[in-house]
Structures are given as structure tokens and as C-alpha cells.
Amino acid sequence: MDTQALKGSWQLVAQSGDQVPLFFYSALFLMYPETRALFPVSMATQRDRLVNALGHVVSNVDRVNEVVPFLQQLGRDHRKFAVLAQHYPAVGQALLATLEHFLGDRWTPALARDWTAAYGLVAKVMTEAAEESSAVTPPWWEGEIILHEVRAPGIAVIRARLNYQYAFRAGQSASVSVPLRPKLWRFYSFANAPRRDNSIDLHVRVVDGGTVSTALVHGAQRGDILKVGAPVGDRLTLSQNQSKELLLIAGGTGLAPLKALVEQVAYEGPPRGVRLFVGARTSRELYDLEALSKMEAENPWLSVVPVVSRDAFFSGEHGHAVDVALKAWRGQDVFVCGSEEMVQNSVSRLLDAGVPPELIRFDEFTTAGGREP
Ligand SMILES: Cc1cc2nc3c(=O)[nH]c(=O)nc-3n(C[C@H](O)[C@H](O)[C@H](O)COP(=O)(O)OP(=O)(O)OC[C@H]3O[C@@H](n4cnc5c(N)ncnc54)[C@H](O)[C@@H]3O)c2cc1C
Ligand code: HEM
């Protein structure tokens, strides 16, 4: 298989921008109308998610061994879209038709053979993983909302109790769908370590014009049933032998997975110093301070420091959470979570200040869905 030709041809196709997903979906829905029902009614936002991933993953088939765990997770997670094994050839056909259309004269029988083989390989890993997990886990869980509190303008804390046992690790996320917006899935991080009653906490902030975040914060209420996909991600999880002190830096709802880590240390140990810096623009946006102060009072190894950047009347720390946190850095492992901008700024500040990269773990709340390692 000529993997350079695969990559080169995808680069050429990708130059056509938005035209590519437009053509792909038209081809798919025309050739296989039964697949239309799997996709959201409105395809306006993020319609390039699947197509970008297809081109990227399939043309990088030479790295397939490195990304097998990612593809297995993606395949298992695709069950939440009601994707079945028989849909894979349909998507493969639409992909080939799209390549042929955009490559014109450059579409050769050899290239067609290589793309077919590469797609087949990726699809095989995904479908096999989906099939194996079907015997053990449901395609998604249902979680009844048992608590819904709008704690600050545009920020809600939501607790849902899941209908089956749900094994996850503190620091992980899952994609969530809300009844008001069927078939739209977005990732949210668990704000708690696993509990016996199978409940999970989510911290959701409305983004401007955001479909799912608005529905979750302003539309959802107690008694609604959320759909929750399988837990994903290992960027912020603690490894078994991780017993070092921790310095946690949160921006906005980026607090969620870091609070989960604090709970994990509280429940499982081993005991160690944990310093949590909670960044927000104004003190009104410090939506979870009451719960955090309670945890701090109960656990002598924990210190919680709120930091606000745009509130002259706040009596605590001012500025960016990372700058305040750096003053307390004594070689601890550092975890950062928040918006893309907050995480990028914080990580470069940490590196500039001499924190070794291997001590820094971070995750960003991007619009991206499944992400490669
Ligand atoms: C691994 C992971 C974990 C996440 N955990 C959380 C969490 O715990 N709490 C939480 O509040 N959010 C979290 N997010 C973000 C969340 O998945 C959604 O992206 C966010 O809620 C917006 O979805 P939406 O449907 O409302 O917006 P959309 O309708 O998808 O987008 C509307 C507009 O807002 C822009 N936009 C979308 N998402 C963002 C964003 N995150 N930042 C800035 N602009 C954006 C889009 O480009 C678009 O222009 C996480 C994201 C990832 C990848
Ligand atoms: C090689 C095969 C495939 C790859 C690499 C792939 C990859 C992806 C990725 C990365 C996403 C975004 C992740 C997310 O939102 O959780 C996605 C979304 C999606 N995929 Fe796939 N996929 C493949 C095959 C399929 C097939 C066969 C179907 C069935 C028709 C399908 C249906 C969907 C749907 C419905 C979405 C959500 C799209 C949206 O919300 O706009 N995928 N895919």
C-alpha cells in the first residue's frame, strides 16, 4: 500500500474545504438513504467532524497500530449513534465517491485499491471492537437528572443517576445527549469519582449560540433522561503508582475533572498534598466554591485557592490561576483543564517558568469529538 499517495491525495482533497463534507453527505444520503436517520436533523454545525476524521485516520493507516486503542474506543462509541456493521461499507462507498470527485484525473485504479484497503482495515478494527463490547455494555446509558442547579449566569451543576453500572475513572469524560436536541452528542467531564449509586455530576457552561450546552443549562430539568456514552479519555487520569503531590489548575467548568481527582484522592488515597487553583473571570462565576470549601475543611491535605481575573471587588487572589499556582509549585505534578485558550496560555506559562513538560498534564474543552492520542 502506497501510504504517501494516500496522505498526498487526502491533502489535495482537503483543500476544497467545506465542499468536501457537503459532497460526502449528499453522496451518502443519495446512495444509502437509510443512513440519514443516524445523523442530526440539522447538519449545520460540525458537519466536517466525521469527514475530517475519515480522511485523516484512513490516510494515516501506516500508523494504524499506534491508534488501535483509539479506533477501538471510537468503534465502541459509535454504537451511541446507532451505527451498525452494515453501515460501514456505505460510508466507505461515499468516501471513495468523494475522493474520485475531488481528485478528477488524479484518481487512479491503484489509489482506489489503496483507499479501499485502508478504509477496510480501519473499519474492521472499529466494527470488531463494537461487536465485542455489545456483549458487555449497552450502546449508551440513560441517566435521570436528579439535581439541576443553575449556580451562576450560564453555568449549571447537573446530577444524573445512570440506569446500569457505569465503570469510569476520575478525570474521564463521556459524550452526552439531551432530549431537547436528539442525536446531538457533546463531551462533558465527570465532576466526581465513581459512586456506589451510579450518579454522575456534570458542570456545564453555556457557550454563545451553543446548541447542547444551552439545552443542558436552560432547558433540562429534574426527571429528564440524558443519554450518556461510554467513558473516554486518559489525559487527566491518575496512574496507579501516582502518589506525588498535585497542583491542579482549573479554568471555568474545567474544574469538573480536577474536582473528580480530588475526590479520588479523598476516597482511595494515598494521602498527599493537593492544591487546587480555581480560575474564573468574576467571583459570581466561582459556582462551586461552597462545596470546595467544605471539602477543604474536611481534608487537611487539600487547599483550594479561588483566583479571579476581572473583578476588582473580590477579596481573594487576582489574576490568572496559573500565575498564582506557579508561586506554590514545588515540583508537584501539574494538571490543567479549561477552555482551549486558558489551557494553551497556562501550559506555556508553566513551561516558561521551568516546569518540566513531563510533569504537566492537560486537557482542553474543544469542540472536537473523538481525539487521537
Ligand atoms: C473532552 C471534553 C470534555 C469537555 N467537558 C466539558 C465540561 O465538563 N463542561 C463544559 O461546559 N464543556 C465541556 N466540553 C465542551 C463541550 O463538549 C461542548 O463543546 C460545549 O458545551 C459546546 O457545545 P454546544 O453544542 O453548546 O455548542 P455548538 O452548538 O457545538 O457550537 C456553537 C458555537 O460555539 C463554538 N464552541 C463550541 N464549543 C465551544 C467551546 N468548548 N469553547 C468555545 N467555543 C465553542 C462553536 O465553534 C460554535 O461556533 C468538553 C469538551 C471536550 C472535548
Ligand atoms: C472508518 C470509519 C469511521 C471513522 C474513522 C469515523 C469517525 C468519526 C468521528 C471522529 C466522529 C466525531 C466523534 C464524535 O462526535 O463522537 C464521527 C461522528 C459520527 N459518525 Fe463516524 N466514523 C466512521 C464510520 C462511521 C459510519 C460507518 C457511520 C454510519 C453511517 C458513522 C456515523 C457517524 C455519525 C452519525 C456521527 C455524528 C456526526 C455529527 O454529529 O455531526 N461513522 N465519526
PDB file of N, CA, C and O in Angstrom, residues 124-195:
ATOM      1  N   LYS A 124     -12.547  -2.417  10.064  1.00  0.00           N
ATOM      2  CA  LYS A 124     -12.504  -3.729  10.713  1.00  0.00           C
ATOM      3  C   LYS A 124     -12.219  -3.562  12.214  1.00  0.00           C
ATOM      4  O   LYS A 124     -12.895  -4.164  13.051  1.00  0.00           O
ATOM      5  N   VAL A 125     -11.235  -2.731  12.531  1.00  0.00           N
ATOM      6  CA  VAL A 125     -10.895  -2.529  13.948  1.00  0.00           C
ATOM      7  C   VAL A 125     -12.109  -1.951  14.693  1.00  0.00           C
ATOM      8  O   VAL A 125     -12.466  -2.386  15.790  1.00  0.00           O
ATOM      9  N   MET A 126     -12.774  -0.972  14.049  1.00  0.00           N
ATOM     10  CA  MET A 126     -13.910  -0.320  14.723  1.00  0.00           C
ATOM     11  C   MET A 126     -15.088  -1.281  14.896  1.00  0.00           C
ATOM     12  O   MET A 126     -15.682  -1.362  15.973  1.00  0.00           O
ATOM     13  N   THR A 127     -15.422  -2.022  13.839  1.00  0.00           N
ATOM     14  CA  THR A 127     -16.606  -2.896  13.941  1.00  0.00           C
ATOM     15  C   THR A 127     -16.348  -4.057  14.906  1.00  0.00           C
ATOM     16  O   THR A 127     -17.239  -4.448  15.658  1.00  0.00           O
ATOM     17  N   GLU A 128     -15.121  -4.588  14.886  1.00  0.00           N
ATOM     18  CA  GLU A 128     -14.847  -5.712  15.800  1.00  0.00           C
ATOM     19  C   GLU A 128     -14.957  -5.271  17.251  1.00  0.00           C
ATOM     20  O   GLU A 128     -15.526  -5.972  18.091  1.00  0.00           O
ATOM     21  N   ALA A 129     -14.412  -4.069  17.532  1.00  0.00           N
ATOM     22  CA  ALA A 129     -14.477  -3.571  18.917  1.00  0.00           C
ATOM     23  C   ALA A 129     -15.936  -3.338  19.315  1.00  0.00           C
ATOM     24  O   ALA A 129     -16.344  -3.644  20.443  1.00  0.00           O
ATOM     25  N   ALA A 130     -16.731  -2.805  18.377  1.00  0.00           N
ATOM     26  CA  ALA A 130     -18.146  -2.533  18.676  1.00  0.00           C
ATOM     27  C   ALA A 130     -18.866  -3.841  18.974  1.00  0.00           C
ATOM     28  O   ALA A 130     -19.638  -3.940  19.934  1.00  0.00           O
ATOM     29  N   GLU A 131     -18.572  -4.836  18.164  1.00  0.00           N
ATOM     30  CA  GLU A 131     -19.245  -6.127  18.333  1.00  0.00           C
ATOM     31  C   GLU A 131     -18.897  -6.747  19.682  1.00  0.00           C
ATOM     32  O   GLU A 131     -19.774  -7.199  20.417  1.00  0.00           O
ATOM     33  N   GLU A 132     -17.588  -6.721  20.015  1.00  0.00           N
ATOM     34  CA  GLU A 132     -17.165  -7.310  21.291  1.00  0.00           C
ATOM     35  C   GLU A 132     -17.842  -6.614  22.467  1.00  0.00           C
ATOM     36  O   GLU A 132     -18.288  -7.258  23.410  1.00  0.00           O
ATOM     37  N   SER A 133     -17.913  -5.280  22.400  1.00  0.00           N
ATOM     38  CA  SER A 133     -18.440  -4.579  23.575  1.00  0.00           C
ATOM     39  C   SER A 133     -19.956  -4.697  23.660  1.00  0.00           C
ATOM     40  O   SER A 133     -20.531  -4.503  24.730  1.00  0.00           O
ATOM     41  N   SER A 134     -20.617  -5.030  22.536  1.00  0.00           N
ATOM     42  CA  SER A 134     -22.078  -5.157  22.573  1.00  0.00           C
ATOM     43  C   SER A 134     -22.515  -6.237  23.546  1.00  0.00           C
ATOM     44  O   SER A 134     -23.603  -6.164  24.125  1.00  0.00           O
ATOM     45  N   ALA A 135     -21.644  -7.242  23.724  1.00  0.00           N
ATOM     46  CA  ALA A 135     -21.994  -8.325  24.637  1.00  0.00           C
ATOM     47  C   ALA A 135     -21.906  -7.868  26.088  1.00  0.00           C
ATOM     48  O   ALA A 135     -22.523  -8.449  26.972  1.00  0.00           O
ATOM     49  N   VAL A 136     -21.134  -6.843  26.357  1.00  0.00           N
ATOM     50  CA  VAL A 136     -20.834  -6.466  27.742  1.00  0.00           C
ATOM     51  C   VAL A 136     -21.474  -5.145  28.191  1.00  0.00           C
ATOM     52  O   VAL A 136     -21.866  -5.000  29.344  1.00  0.00           O
ATOM     53  N   THR A 137     -21.548  -4.177  27.286  1.00  0.00           N
ATOM     54  CA  THR A 137     -22.074  -2.866  27.708  1.00  0.00           C
ATOM     55  C   THR A 137     -23.156  -2.387  26.741  1.00  0.00           C
ATOM     56  O   THR A 137     -23.120  -2.721  25.556  1.00  0.00           O
ATOM     57  N   PRO A 138     -24.097  -1.585  27.232  1.00  0.00           N
ATOM     58  CA  PRO A 138     -25.115  -1.036  26.329  1.00  0.00           C
ATOM     59  C   PRO A 138     -24.483   0.019  25.419  1.00  0.00           C
ATOM     60  O   PRO A 138     -23.418   0.544  25.747  1.00  0.00           O
ATOM     61  N   PRO A 139     -25.135   0.362  24.288  1.00  0.00           N
ATOM     62  CA  PRO A 139     -24.578   1.382  23.384  1.00  0.00           C
ATOM     63  C   PRO A 139     -24.501   2.746  24.059  1.00  0.00           C
ATOM     64  O   PRO A 139     -23.661   3.563  23.723  1.00  0.00           O
ATOM     65  N   TRP A 140     -25.419   3.002  24.981  1.00  0.00           N
ATOM     66  CA  TRP A 140     -25.352   4.206  25.805  1.00  0.00           C
ATOM     67  C   TRP A 140     -26.114   3.918  27.081  1.00  0.00           C
ATOM     68  O   TRP A 140     -26.846   2.934  27.170  1.00  0.00           O
ATOM     69  N   TRP A 141     -25.880   4.758  28.061  1.00  0.00           N
ATOM     70  CA  TRP A 141     -26.589   4.629  29.335  1.00  0.00           C
ATOM     71  C   TRP A 141     -27.663   5.714  29.389  1.00  0.00           C
ATOM     72  O   TRP A 141     -27.556   6.720  28.687  1.00  0.00           O
ATOM     73  N   GLU A 142     -28.669   5.502  30.214  1.00  0.00           N
ATOM     74  CA  GLU A 142     -29.657   6.554  30.412  1.00  0.00           C
ATOM     75  C   GLU A 142     -29.498   7.075  31.827  1.00  0.00           C
ATOM     76  O   GLU A 142     -29.375   6.292  32.777  1.00  0.00           O
ATOM     77  N   GLY A 143     -29.472   8.389  31.948  1.00  0.00           N
ATOM     78  CA  GLY A 143     -29.261   8.995  33.269  1.00  0.00           C
ATOM     79  C   GLY A 143     -30.388   9.959  33.583  1.00  0.00           C
ATOM     80  O   GLY A 143     -30.591  10.939  32.858  1.00  0.00           O
ATOM     81  N   GLU A 144     -31.122   9.645  34.658  1.00  0.00           N
ATOM     82  CA  GLU A 144     -32.207  10.557  35.039  1.00  0.00           C
ATOM     83  C   GLU A 144     -31.630  11.726  35.834  1.00  0.00           C
ATOM     84  O   GLU A 144     -30.871  11.519  36.785  1.00  0.00           O
ATOM     85  N   ILE A 145     -31.992  12.927  35.440  1.00  0.00           N
ATOM     86  CA  ILE A 145     -31.499  14.107  36.159  1.00  0.00           C
ATOM     87  C   ILE A 145     -32.182  14.153  37.524  1.00  0.00           C
ATOM     88  O   ILE A 145     -33.414  14.182  37.617  1.00  0.00           O
ATOM     89  N   ILE A 146     -31.355  14.107  38.593  1.00  0.00           N
ATOM     90  CA  ILE A 146     -31.943  14.132  39.932  1.00  0.00           C
ATOM     91  C   ILE A 146     -31.639  15.467  40.626  1.00  0.00           C
ATOM     92  O   ILE A 146     -32.178  15.751  41.684  1.00  0.00           O
ATOM     93  N   LEU A 147     -30.780  16.260  40.020  1.00  0.00           N
ATOM     94  CA  LEU A 147     -30.499  17.590  40.567  1.00  0.00           C
ATOM     95  C   LEU A 147     -30.075  18.488  39.401  1.00  0.00           C
ATOM     96  O   LEU A 147     -29.300  18.071  38.547  1.00  0.00           O
ATOM     97  N   HIS A 148     -30.633  19.685  39.375  1.00  0.00           N
ATOM     98  CA  HIS A 148     -30.262  20.632  38.313  1.00  0.00           C
ATOM     99  C   HIS A 148     -30.218  22.016  38.933  1.00  0.00           C
ATOM    100  O   HIS A 148     -31.242  22.563  39.318  1.00  0.00           O
ATOM    101  N   GLU A 149     -29.018  22.564  39.087  1.00  0.00           N
ATOM    102  CA  GLU A 149     -28.885  23.876  39.728  1.00  0.00           C
ATOM    103  C   GLU A 149     -28.139  24.833  38.820  1.00  0.00           C
ATOM    104  O   GLU A 149     -26.988  24.546  38.443  1.00  0.00           O
ATOM    105  N   VAL A 150     -28.785  25.949  38.474  1.00  0.00           N
ATOM    106  CA  VAL A 150     -28.049  26.998  37.759  1.00  0.00           C
ATOM    107  C   VAL A 150     -27.351  27.814  38.840  1.00  0.00           C
ATOM    108  O   VAL A 150     -27.987  28.526  39.605  1.00  0.00           O
ATOM    109  N   ARG A 151     -26.041  27.639  38.935  1.00  0.00           N
ATOM    110  CA  ARG A 151     -25.304  28.197  40.066  1.00  0.00           C
ATOM    111  C   ARG A 151     -24.766  29.605  39.801  1.00  0.00           C
ATOM    112  O   ARG A 151     -24.399  30.326  40.708  1.00  0.00           O
ATOM    113  N   ALA A 152     -24.605  29.936  38.521  1.00  0.00           N
ATOM    114  CA  ALA A 152     -24.056  31.243  38.133  1.00  0.00           C
ATOM    115  C   ALA A 152     -24.630  31.525  36.754  1.00  0.00           C
ATOM    116  O   ALA A 152     -25.162  30.606  36.115  1.00  0.00           O
ATOM    117  N   PRO A 153     -24.539  32.765  36.265  1.00  0.00           N
ATOM    118  CA  PRO A 153     -25.103  33.026  34.949  1.00  0.00           C
ATOM    119  C   PRO A 153     -24.489  32.089  33.906  1.00  0.00           C
ATOM    120  O   PRO A 153     -23.279  32.068  33.716  1.00  0.00           O
ATOM    121  N   GLY A 154     -25.355  31.257  33.288  1.00  0.00           N
ATOM    122  CA  GLY A 154     -24.871  30.358  32.231  1.00  0.00           C
ATOM    123  C   GLY A 154     -24.088  29.144  32.706  1.00  0.00           C
ATOM    124  O   GLY A 154     -23.462  28.464  31.901  1.00  0.00           O
ATOM    125  N   ILE A 155     -24.113  28.849  33.995  1.00  0.00           N
ATOM    126  CA  ILE A 155     -23.382  27.652  34.475  1.00  0.00           C
ATOM    127  C   ILE A 155     -24.304  26.801  35.356  1.00  0.00           C
ATOM    128  O   ILE A 155     -24.885  27.306  36.324  1.00  0.00           O
ATOM    129  N   ALA A 156     -24.426  25.526  34.996  1.00  0.00           N
ATOM    130  CA  ALA A 156     -25.267  24.637  35.802  1.00  0.00           C
ATOM    131  C   ALA A 156     -24.472  23.438  36.311  1.00  0.00           C
ATOM    132  O   ALA A 156     -23.539  22.967  35.642  1.00  0.00           O
ATOM    133  N   VAL A 157     -24.854  22.969  37.488  1.00  0.00           N
ATOM    134  CA  VAL A 157     -24.345  21.704  38.017  1.00  0.00           C
ATOM    135  C   VAL A 157     -25.502  20.714  37.923  1.00  0.00           C
ATOM    136  O   VAL A 157     -26.607  20.996  38.394  1.00  0.00           O
ATOM    137  N   ILE A 158     -25.245  19.601  37.251  1.00  0.00           N
ATOM    138  CA  ILE A 158     -26.319  18.634  36.982  1.00  0.00           C
ATOM    139  C   ILE A 158     -25.904  17.265  37.530  1.00  0.00           C
ATOM    140  O   ILE A 158     -24.792  16.798  37.253  1.00  0.00           O
ATOM    141  N   ARG A 159     -26.798  16.640  38.294  1.00  0.00           N
ATOM    142  CA  ARG A 159     -26.516  15.266  38.757  1.00  0.00           C
ATOM    143  C   ARG A 159     -27.506  14.324  38.090  1.00  0.00           C
ATOM    144  O   ARG A 159     -28.713  14.593  38.075  1.00  0.00           O
ATOM    145  N   ALA A 160     -26.981  13.247  37.533  1.00  0.00           N
ATOM    146  CA  ALA A 160     -27.860  12.267  36.883  1.00  0.00           C
ATOM    147  C   ALA A 160     -27.528  10.883  37.420  1.00  0.00           C
ATOM    148  O   ALA A 160     -26.361  10.570  37.677  1.00  0.00           O
ATOM    149  N   ARG A 161     -28.580  10.052  37.590  1.00  0.00           N
ATOM    150  CA  ARG A 161     -28.330   8.674  38.055  1.00  0.00           C
ATOM    151  C   ARG A 161     -28.499   7.727  36.878  1.00  0.00           C
ATOM    152  O   ARG A 161     -29.534   7.712  36.219  1.00  0.00           O
ATOM    153  N   LEU A 162     -27.417   6.946  36.614  1.00  0.00           N
ATOM    154  CA  LEU A 162     -27.409   6.092  35.426  1.00  0.00           C
ATOM    155  C   LEU A 162     -28.119   4.773  35.696  1.00  0.00           C
ATOM    156  O   LEU A 162     -28.148   4.284  36.825  1.00  0.00           O
ATOM    157  N   ASN A 163     -28.687   4.199  34.619  1.00  0.00           N
ATOM    158  CA  ASN A 163     -29.543   3.019  34.785  1.00  0.00           C
ATOM    159  C   ASN A 163     -28.778   1.701  34.886  1.00  0.00           C
ATOM    160  O   ASN A 163     -29.333   0.708  35.317  1.00  0.00           O
ATOM    161  N   TYR A 164     -27.518   1.648  34.439  1.00  0.00           N
ATOM    162  CA  TYR A 164     -26.711   0.432  34.601  1.00  0.00           C
ATOM    163  C   TYR A 164     -25.417   0.814  35.273  1.00  0.00           C
ATOM    164  O   TYR A 164     -25.026   1.974  35.238  1.00  0.00           O
ATOM    165  N   GLN A 165     -24.744  -0.213  35.753  1.00  0.00           N
ATOM    166  CA  GLN A 165     -23.439   0.028  36.347  1.00  0.00           C
ATOM    167  C   GLN A 165     -22.543   0.721  35.320  1.00  0.00           C
ATOM    168  O   GLN A 165     -22.577   0.373  34.130  1.00  0.00           O
ATOM    169  N   TYR A 166     -21.768   1.694  35.777  1.00  0.00           N
ATOM    170  CA  TYR A 166     -21.002   2.521  34.855  1.00  0.00           C
ATOM    171  C   TYR A 166     -19.602   2.676  35.435  1.00  0.00           C
ATOM    172  O   TYR A 166     -19.398   3.411  36.404  1.00  0.00           O
ATOM    173  N   ALA A 167     -18.645   1.955  34.861  1.00  0.00           N
ATOM    174  CA  ALA A 167     -17.290   1.985  35.407  1.00  0.00           C
ATOM    175  C   ALA A 167     -16.477   3.058  34.695  1.00  0.00           C
ATOM    176  O   ALA A 167     -16.269   2.972  33.493  1.00  0.00           O
ATOM    177  N   PHE A 168     -16.072   4.075  35.420  1.00  0.00           N
ATOM    178  CA  PHE A 168     -15.218   5.098  34.815  1.00  0.00           C
ATOM    179  C   PHE A 168     -14.136   5.482  35.807  1.00  0.00           C
ATOM    180  O   PHE A 168     -14.127   5.005  36.944  1.00  0.00           O
ATOM    181  N   ARG A 169     -13.182   6.306  35.341  1.00  0.00           N
ATOM    182  CA  ARG A 169     -12.116   6.762  36.237  1.00  0.00           C
ATOM    183  C   ARG A 169     -12.214   8.275  36.400  1.00  0.00           C
ATOM    184  O   ARG A 169     -12.574   8.980  35.449  1.00  0.00           O
ATOM    185  N   ALA A 170     -11.869   8.740  37.597  1.00  0.00           N
ATOM    186  CA  ALA A 170     -11.855  10.186  37.822  1.00  0.00           C
ATOM    187  C   ALA A 170     -10.971  10.820  36.758  1.00  0.00           C
ATOM    188  O   ALA A 170      -9.903  10.291  36.427  1.00  0.00           O
ATOM    189  N   GLY A 171     -11.427  11.937  36.197  1.00  0.00           N
ATOM    190  CA  GLY A 171     -10.667  12.618  35.141  1.00  0.00           C
ATOM    191  C   GLY A 171     -11.194  12.316  33.755  1.00  0.00           C
ATOM    192  O   GLY A 171     -10.790  12.963  32.788  1.00  0.00           O
ATOM    193  N   GLN A 172     -12.105  11.341  33.627  1.00  0.00           N
ATOM    194  CA  GLN A 172     -12.624  10.990  32.299  1.00  0.00           C
ATOM    195  C   GLN A 172     -13.860  11.817  31.938  1.00  0.00           C
ATOM    196  O   GLN A 172     -14.430  12.512  32.785  1.00  0.00           O
ATOM    197  N   SER A 173     -14.270  11.713  30.656  1.00  0.00           N
ATOM    198  CA  SER A 173     -15.473  12.396  30.165  1.00  0.00           C
ATOM    199  C   SER A 173     -16.317  11.381  29.410  1.00  0.00           C
ATOM    200  O   SER A 173     -15.867  10.262  29.148  1.00  0.00           O
ATOM    201  N   ALA A 174     -17.511  11.843  29.015  1.00  0.00           N
ATOM    202  CA  ALA A 174     -18.348  10.995  28.151  1.00  0.00           C
ATOM    203  C   ALA A 174     -19.158  11.914  27.263  1.00  0.00           C
ATOM    204  O   ALA A 174     -19.390  13.080  27.615  1.00  0.00           O
ATOM    205  N   SER A 175     -19.604  11.403  26.132  1.00  0.00           N
ATOM    206  CA  SER A 175     -20.470  12.262  25.346  1.00  0.00           C
ATOM    207  C   SER A 175     -21.897  12.073  25.824  1.00  0.00           C
ATOM    208  O   SER A 175     -22.311  10.996  26.254  1.00  0.00           O
ATOM    209  N   VAL A 176     -22.614  13.196  25.776  1.00  0.00           N
ATOM    210  CA  VAL A 176     -23.929  13.279  26.404  1.00  0.00           C
ATOM    211  C   VAL A 176     -24.902  13.841  25.373  1.00  0.00           C
ATOM    212  O   VAL A 176     -24.547  14.707  24.585  1.00  0.00           O
ATOM    213  N   SER A 177     -26.132  13.320  25.394  1.00  0.00           N
ATOM    214  CA  SER A 177     -27.162  13.848  24.513  1.00  0.00           C
ATOM    215  C   SER A 177     -28.393  14.156  25.362  1.00  0.00           C
ATOM    216  O   SER A 177     -28.718  13.414  26.282  1.00  0.00           O
ATOM    217  N   VAL A 178     -29.070  15.234  25.034  1.00  0.00           N
ATOM    218  CA  VAL A 178     -30.166  15.728  25.854  1.00  0.00           C
ATOM    219  C   VAL A 178     -31.452  15.622  25.020  1.00  0.00           C
ATOM    220  O   VAL A 178     -31.405  15.829  23.810  1.00  0.00           O
ATOM    221  N   PRO A 179     -32.609  15.258  25.653  1.00  0.00           N
ATOM    222  CA  PRO A 179     -33.819  15.000  24.850  1.00  0.00           C
ATOM    223  C   PRO A 179     -34.237  16.172  23.947  1.00  0.00           C
ATOM    224  O   PRO A 179     -34.744  15.945  22.856  1.00  0.00           O
ATOM    225  N   LEU A 180     -33.980  17.409  24.394  1.00  0.00           N
ATOM    226  CA  LEU A 180     -34.365  18.565  23.575  1.00  0.00           C
ATOM    227  C   LEU A 180     -33.589  18.641  22.260  1.00  0.00           C
ATOM    228  O   LEU A 180     -34.004  19.327  21.331  1.00  0.00           O
ATOM    229  N   ARG A 181     -32.440  18.003  22.191  1.00  0.00           N
ATOM    230  CA  ARG A 181     -31.579  18.062  20.999  1.00  0.00           C
ATOM    231  C   ARG A 181     -31.176  16.656  20.564  1.00  0.00           C
ATOM    232  O   ARG A 181     -30.021  16.280  20.674  1.00  0.00           O
ATOM    233  N   PRO A 182     -32.140  15.884  20.066  1.00  0.00           N
ATOM    234  CA  PRO A 182     -31.834  14.477  19.768  1.00  0.00           C
ATOM    235  C   PRO A 182     -30.713  14.328  18.739  1.00  0.00           C
ATOM    236  O   PRO A 182     -30.581  15.165  17.845  1.00  0.00           O
ATOM    237  N   LYS A 183     -29.946  13.269  18.914  1.00  0.00           N
ATOM    238  CA  LYS A 183     -28.854  12.888  18.014  1.00  0.00           C
ATOM    239  C   LYS A 183     -27.651  13.821  18.048  1.00  0.00           C
ATOM    240  O   LYS A 183     -26.726  13.652  17.274  1.00  0.00           O
ATOM    241  N   LEU A 184     -27.699  14.849  18.891  1.00  0.00           N
ATOM    242  CA  LEU A 184     -26.507  15.694  19.042  1.00  0.00           C
ATOM    243  C   LEU A 184     -25.785  15.246  20.306  1.00  0.00           C
ATOM    244  O   LEU A 184     -26.394  15.152  21.366  1.00  0.00           O
ATOM    245  N   TRP A 185     -24.525  14.977  20.169  1.00  0.00           N
ATOM    246  CA  TRP A 185     -23.731  14.491  21.305  1.00  0.00           C
ATOM    247  C   TRP A 185     -22.568  15.443  21.544  1.00  0.00           C
ATOM    248  O   TRP A 185     -21.907  15.856  20.596  1.00  0.00           O
ATOM    249  N   ARG A 186     -22.319  15.778  22.802  1.00  0.00           N
ATOM    250  CA  ARG A 186     -21.154  16.599  23.157  1.00  0.00           C
ATOM    251  C   ARG A 186     -20.485  15.977  24.377  1.00  0.00           C
ATOM    252  O   ARG A 186     -21.147  15.382  25.211  1.00  0.00           O
ATOM    253  N   PHE A 187     -19.168  16.204  24.466  1.00  0.00           N
ATOM    254  CA  PHE A 187     -18.433  15.642  25.606  1.00  0.00           C
ATOM    255  C   PHE A 187     -18.543  16.518  26.850  1.00  0.00           C
ATOM    256  O   PHE A 187     -18.459  17.741  26.743  1.00  0.00           O
ATOM    257  N   TYR A 188     -18.749  15.885  27.997  1.00  0.00           N
ATOM    258  CA  TYR A 188     -18.698  16.578  29.291  1.00  0.00           C
ATOM    259  C   TYR A 188     -17.918  15.696  30.266  1.00  0.00           C
ATOM    260  O   TYR A 188     -17.964  14.468  30.189  1.00  0.00           O
ATOM    261  N   SER A 189     -17.186  16.366  31.170  1.00  0.00           N
ATOM    262  CA  SER A 189     -16.330  15.626  32.106  1.00  0.00           C
ATOM    263  C   SER A 189     -17.105  15.321  33.374  1.00  0.00           C
ATOM    264  O   SER A 189     -17.929  16.131  33.806  1.00  0.00           O
ATOM    265  N   PHE A 190     -16.801  14.204  33.979  1.00  0.00           N
ATOM    266  CA  PHE A 190     -17.426  13.883  35.262  1.00  0.00           C
ATOM    267  C   PHE A 190     -16.757  14.723  36.341  1.00  0.00           C
ATOM    268  O   PHE A 190     -15.534  14.806  36.387  1.00  0.00           O
ATOM    269  N   ALA A 191     -17.582  15.308  37.209  1.00  0.00           N
ATOM    270  CA  ALA A 191     -17.026  16.143  38.275  1.00  0.00           C
ATOM    271  C   ALA A 191     -16.926  15.361  39.574  1.00  0.00           C
ATOM    272  O   ALA A 191     -16.794  15.944  40.645  1.00  0.00           O
ATOM    273  N   ASN A 192     -16.999  14.038  39.480  1.00  0.00           N
ATOM    274  CA  ASN A 192     -16.932  13.219  40.696  1.00  0.00           C
ATOM    275  C   ASN A 192     -16.164  11.930  40.411  1.00  0.00           C
ATOM    276  O   ASN A 192     -16.064  11.509  39.264  1.00  0.00           O
ATOM    277  N   ALA A 193     -15.658  11.337  41.496  1.00  0.00           N
ATOM    278  CA  ALA A 193     -15.093   9.992  41.385  1.00  0.00           C
ATOM    279  C   ALA A 193     -16.289   9.029  41.400  1.00  0.00           C
ATOM    280  O   ALA A 193     -17.372   9.408  41.849  1.00  0.00           O
ATOM    281  N   PRO A 194     -16.116   7.780  40.884  1.00  0.00           N
ATOM    282  CA  PRO A 194     -17.256   6.858  40.836  1.00  0.00           C
ATOM    283  C   PRO A 194     -17.930   6.692  42.206  1.00  0.00           C
ATOM    284  O   PRO A 194     -17.264   6.670  43.232  1.00  0.00           O
ATOM    285  N   ARG A 195     -19.272   6.593  42.162  1.00  0.00           N
ATOM    286  CA  ARG A 195     -20.046   6.422  43.398  1.00  0.00           C
ATOM    287  C   ARG A 195     -20.840   5.133  43.324  1.00  0.00           C
ATOM    288  O   ARG A 195     -21.173   4.676  42.229  1.00  0.00           O
TER     289      ARG A 195
END
